[in-house]
């Protein structure tokens, strides 16, 4: 990598126009080159769990095909391994494939906190807990960057929902912001040292994340020491100059020069210091230099990568239930009926920008037929989409009647989990639930294999014999699931998120996705197990839960001020691995305090032969004994007698050890926060939430009276009448039509257009739309259709003449 001095000399040789040109892409995936100075163009591309390099038409939502690449399990699955070493291996493979394809920046990992089970992009994220999220993301980053390819940690920050994601204002108190939503990013940045960070679309407390000086400059660079480049999410720029000042260097994709000119104009007008632009240029040049290795010749062993994808899935599958040792399958299970569409056509990844074109896909049905299990037959049982089919159900029930055991494959379909849309409920499809009830009524043992990237309600859980959760298992998931079912592999995965009994139990259920302009995080720090444990609410499966075909005993817990040791013994008759979780319980279990009773303080993976024992040493997380003092804007160690707990899950607490910690009292909280002290946050009033924020609540609804502007989103045309309503209806109905045609990905991606700000039409049109045309469109949607139509025609003609003139000049040159 060139020295900083050489990079400064290179930048000093640039004109203002050349410097500004580096601040946005040349096209959808590449940066601009400066040929006369030897500044290369580099490629950035998706994705978090597999390379999505498009060979033809480019898009950000997986509409058009990409080149074949290994599809590893996504983050929601990999995290269940609780194995940073495994994720680093996967990262190395991802980096190798990117380098071979001459991709310099791989856009991932994604690591936003799973605030709510309905968030459409949960499958791309790790956990409800920042410690496990940060540790796993850091490992993936280290692996990717070991191959000379930059990882891009995303989406910074508080990207908690897909509904109105490009305009939503995430309202979150300072304590929750730092303890929950930023802490995982901090761990990933300090331990993984990513070369790039991607800013999120949304606002955070009134300011777009990409323009947020506090987040990008003070926290990311100042507090955490990040020395890389910040890139926008695709189309995620609002005010280009404000973003530049905050610390965003690169806008993607190309804005066809629109925002480059804004930068030049601001410098010439004296409203932007050129030294700010110089700092951002240095960051771009440093990234280009850092990723030189991506242009080297690299060979890829796709067979080996497929085997790694299988191994990653094997270690991430979670055995949720196993009554009377129903698993592993063997001769005692007799004839086995395989039922459920997901057995033959696996659901192995999510949809949107992370959609990978896999090199191959293993189905569970093929793998089961190749095993020693006596498969008596297979039936789909239900349609992929939630439509009733008595014929499919009858065939499945007839098959089950001939079997001794039923393997039932259930899950969320492709339309349920995708970028740009959130789920509307937490249930499985009604046709799947009906079939499940009828199969249970046959009194044949039923083993459920579940697929999906986020929690679902499981009303049948106590009535089936076993539940194996594959999550989204990547291209090797079919073989991995079969290996777990047959006992070739002993399951070791554990949940990195809580499974509530029903959606109304989720602390954010009353507010998530229900407002237009803002998203109020009224639950504050009480996310997932922090909430359920605080209020003592029963859950279906707790955070950290996962069973094995063997058993583990814990003993000899010893806690000091930096770490704890615990001995684990495999007391069963199979080789297995145990994920030991260390919880730090607050003094007096936080009774009457604005604090969770216990939080994850660390974890370790221990692999053991039958009868073998091993001692694990687990370091405490950096802020294990701290809370964030919002008034002082800093972390404070709270003193007192803590309890260190070695556990198999957040509810399976095995051993305890007391530890006296030196520190001060807990920071004072406003007197009005009674419900935050008890954890009953669903009962918090507007006044109480306002006191927590320290300011008045912003308006949650879009303004209806004023005309729409460039900064409003297309969804705001709904209900305005005339052309505005027609525009909304056309997009909405087009999405419905794609669903009817069996194209759920296209349906979801069509709806994405509703959340686009009007300004993005000009910037992302590839030069087809200019400012005058956009202004004419706004006149049309604001109730003056004919006047706007005339303006549009005039603007279009002028734009066409201008493009022709520029082409003629280019031809002459």
CSV table of C-alpha atoms in Angstrom, one decimal, residues 558-720:
chain,number,residue,atom,x,y,z
A,558,UNK,CA,-14.5,-19.6,39.2
A,559,UNK,CA,-15.0,-15.9,38.4
A,560,UNK,CA,-12.4,-13.1,38.7
A,561,UNK,CA,-12.5,-9.5,37.5
A,562,UNK,CA,-11.5,-10.1,33.9
A,563,UNK,CA,-12.8,-13.6,33.1
A,564,UNK,CA,-14.4,-16.8,34.4
A,565,UNK,CA,-13.5,-20.4,34.0
A,566,UNK,CA,-15.9,-23.3,34.0
A,567,UNK,CA,-15.4,-27.1,33.5
A,568,UNK,CA,-17.7,-28.9,31.0
A,569,UNK,CA,-18.1,-32.7,30.9
A,570,UNK,CA,-19.7,-34.7,28.1
A,571,UNK,CA,-21.8,-37.1,30.2
A,572,UNK,CA,-23.4,-38.8,27.2
A,573,UNK,CA,-22.3,-41.5,24.7
A,574,UNK,CA,-21.7,-39.3,21.6
A,575,UNK,CA,-19.1,-36.8,20.6
A,576,UNK,CA,-20.6,-33.3,20.9
A,577,UNK,CA,-19.9,-29.6,21.3
A,578,UNK,CA,-21.4,-27.3,23.9
A,579,UNK,CA,-21.8,-23.5,23.7
A,580,UNK,CA,-21.2,-22.2,27.2
A,581,UNK,CA,-22.8,-18.9,27.8
A,582,UNK,CA,-21.6,-16.5,30.5
A,583,UNK,CA,-24.2,-14.1,31.9
A,584,UNK,CA,-23.5,-11.2,34.1
A,585,UNK,CA,-26.4,-10.7,36.6
A,586,UNK,CA,-26.7,-7.1,38.0
A,587,UNK,CA,-26.7,-6.4,41.7
A,588,UNK,CA,-30.0,-7.5,43.3
A,589,UNK,CA,-30.9,-8.7,39.7
A,590,UNK,CA,-31.7,-5.0,38.8
A,591,UNK,CA,-35.0,-5.0,40.8
A,592,UNK,CA,-36.5,-1.6,40.6
A,593,UNK,CA,-33.7,-0.3,38.4
A,594,UNK,CA,-33.7,0.8,34.8
A,595,UNK,CA,-31.5,-2.2,33.8
A,596,UNK,CA,-31.9,-5.7,32.6
A,597,UNK,CA,-31.5,-8.4,35.2
A,598,UNK,CA,-28.7,-10.2,33.3
A,599,UNK,CA,-26.8,-9.8,30.1
A,600,UNK,CA,-24.6,-12.0,28.0
A,601,UNK,CA,-21.0,-11.3,29.1
A,602,UNK,CA,-19.2,-13.8,26.9
A,603,UNK,CA,-19.3,-17.3,25.4
A,604,UNK,CA,-17.1,-20.3,24.4
A,605,UNK,CA,-17.5,-23.4,22.3
A,606,UNK,CA,-16.2,-26.6,23.8
A,607,UNK,CA,-15.9,-29.9,21.8
A,608,UNK,CA,-15.8,-33.1,23.8
A,609,UNK,CA,-15.6,-36.9,23.4
A,610,UNK,CA,-17.9,-39.0,25.5
A,611,UNK,CA,-16.7,-38.8,29.1
A,612,UNK,CA,-14.2,-36.0,28.4
A,613,UNK,CA,-14.0,-32.8,30.4
A,614,UNK,CA,-12.4,-29.5,29.5
A,615,UNK,CA,-12.1,-26.1,31.2
A,616,UNK,CA,-13.2,-23.0,29.3
A,617,UNK,CA,-11.9,-19.6,30.1
A,618,UNK,CA,-14.3,-16.8,29.0
A,619,UNK,CA,-13.3,-13.2,29.0
A,620,UNK,CA,-16.0,-10.7,30.0
A,621,UNK,CA,-17.2,-8.3,27.3
A,622,UNK,CA,-15.7,-4.8,27.7
A,623,UNK,CA,-18.9,-3.2,29.1
A,624,UNK,CA,-20.1,-6.2,31.1
A,625,UNK,CA,-20.4,-4.2,34.3
A,626,UNK,CA,-21.2,-0.8,32.7
A,627,UNK,CA,-24.2,1.2,31.7
A,628,UNK,CA,-24.2,4.2,29.4
A,629,UNK,CA,-24.8,7.4,31.2
A,630,UNK,CA,-26.9,9.5,28.7
A,631,UNK,CA,-26.5,12.7,30.7
A,632,UNK,CA,-22.7,12.5,30.7
A,633,UNK,CA,-22.5,10.7,27.3
A,634,UNK,CA,-20.1,8.1,28.6
A,635,UNK,CA,-20.0,4.6,29.9
A,636,UNK,CA,-20.0,4.2,33.7
A,637,UNK,CA,-19.0,1.1,35.7
A,638,UNK,CA,-21.7,0.4,38.3
A,639,UNK,CA,-20.3,-1.1,41.4
A,640,UNK,CA,-21.8,-3.8,43.6
A,641,UNK,CA,-22.1,-7.5,44.0
A,642,UNK,CA,-22.7,-9.2,40.7
A,643,UNK,CA,-23.5,-12.8,40.0
A,644,UNK,CA,-21.5,-14.5,37.2
A,645,UNK,CA,-23.6,-17.4,35.7
A,646,UNK,CA,-22.5,-20.2,33.5
A,647,UNK,CA,-25.5,-21.3,31.4
A,648,UNK,CA,-26.7,-23.4,28.6
A,649,UNK,CA,-29.2,-20.7,27.6
A,650,UNK,CA,-30.6,-17.5,29.1
A,651,UNK,CA,-33.1,-19.6,31.1
A,652,UNK,CA,-31.0,-22.7,31.7
A,653,UNK,CA,-28.7,-21.3,34.4
A,654,UNK,CA,-26.3,-24.0,35.6
A,655,UNK,CA,-23.7,-22.4,38.0
A,656,UNK,CA,-23.4,-19.1,39.9
A,657,UNK,CA,-20.4,-17.3,41.4
A,658,UNK,CA,-20.5,-13.9,43.3
A,659,UNK,CA,-18.2,-11.1,42.2
A,660,UNK,CA,-17.7,-7.8,43.9
A,661,UNK,CA,-17.1,-5.0,41.4
A,662,UNK,CA,-15.7,-1.6,42.2
A,663,UNK,CA,-17.6,1.3,40.7
A,664,UNK,CA,-20.0,4.1,41.3
A,665,UNK,CA,-23.8,4.2,41.6
A,666,UNK,CA,-26.0,3.7,38.6
A,667,UNK,CA,-26.6,7.0,36.7
A,668,UNK,CA,-29.7,8.9,37.8
A,669,UNK,CA,-32.7,8.4,35.6
A,670,UNK,CA,-35.7,10.8,35.3
A,671,UNK,CA,-38.2,10.2,38.1
A,672,UNK,CA,-41.0,9.6,35.6
A,673,UNK,CA,-39.5,6.3,34.3
A,674,UNK,CA,-41.5,3.9,36.5
A,675,UNK,CA,-42.3,1.5,33.7
A,676,UNK,CA,-38.7,1.4,32.6
A,677,UNK,CA,-37.7,0.4,36.1
A,678,UNK,CA,-40.1,-2.5,36.1
A,679,UNK,CA,-39.6,-3.4,32.4
A,680,UNK,CA,-43.3,-3.0,31.6
A,681,UNK,CA,-42.5,-0.8,28.7
A,682,UNK,CA,-45.7,-1.5,26.7
A,683,UNK,CA,-47.4,0.6,29.4
A,684,UNK,CA,-45.1,3.6,29.1
A,685,UNK,CA,-47.0,6.8,28.4
A,686,UNK,CA,-46.1,9.5,25.9
A,687,UNK,CA,-45.0,11.7,28.8
A,688,UNK,CA,-42.8,8.9,30.1
A,689,UNK,CA,-41.2,8.2,26.7
A,690,UNK,CA,-40.7,11.9,26.2
A,691,UNK,CA,-38.9,12.1,29.5
A,692,UNK,CA,-36.7,9.2,28.5
A,693,UNK,CA,-35.7,10.9,25.3
A,694,UNK,CA,-35.3,14.2,27.0
A,695,UNK,CA,-37.4,16.0,24.3
A,696,UNK,CA,-40.8,16.2,22.9
A,697,UNK,CA,-41.9,13.4,20.6
A,698,UNK,CA,-41.8,14.2,16.9
A,699,UNK,CA,-44.8,13.8,14.7
A,700,UNK,CA,-45.4,10.2,13.8
A,701,UNK,CA,-47.6,10.8,10.7
A,702,UNK,CA,-46.7,12.4,7.4
A,703,UNK,CA,-47.9,15.9,6.9
A,704,UNK,CA,-50.9,15.9,4.6
A,705,UNK,CA,-51.6,19.5,3.9
A,706,UNK,CA,-48.4,20.6,2.1
A,707,UNK,CA,-47.3,19.6,-1.4
A,708,UNK,CA,-44.9,16.7,-1.9
A,709,UNK,CA,-41.2,17.7,-2.4
A,710,UNK,CA,-38.1,16.0,-3.7
A,711,UNK,CA,-37.3,14.7,-0.2
A,712,UNK,CA,-40.7,12.9,0.3
A,713,UNK,CA,-41.1,9.3,-0.7
A,714,UNK,CA,-43.4,7.9,-3.5
A,715,UNK,CA,-45.5,6.1,-0.9
A,716,UNK,CA,-46.8,9.5,0.3
A,717,UNK,CA,-48.8,9.8,-2.9
A,718,UNK,CA,-51.4,7.4,-1.4
A,719,UNK,CA,-54.8,8.9,-0.9
A,720,UNK,CA,-53.9,12.3,-2.4
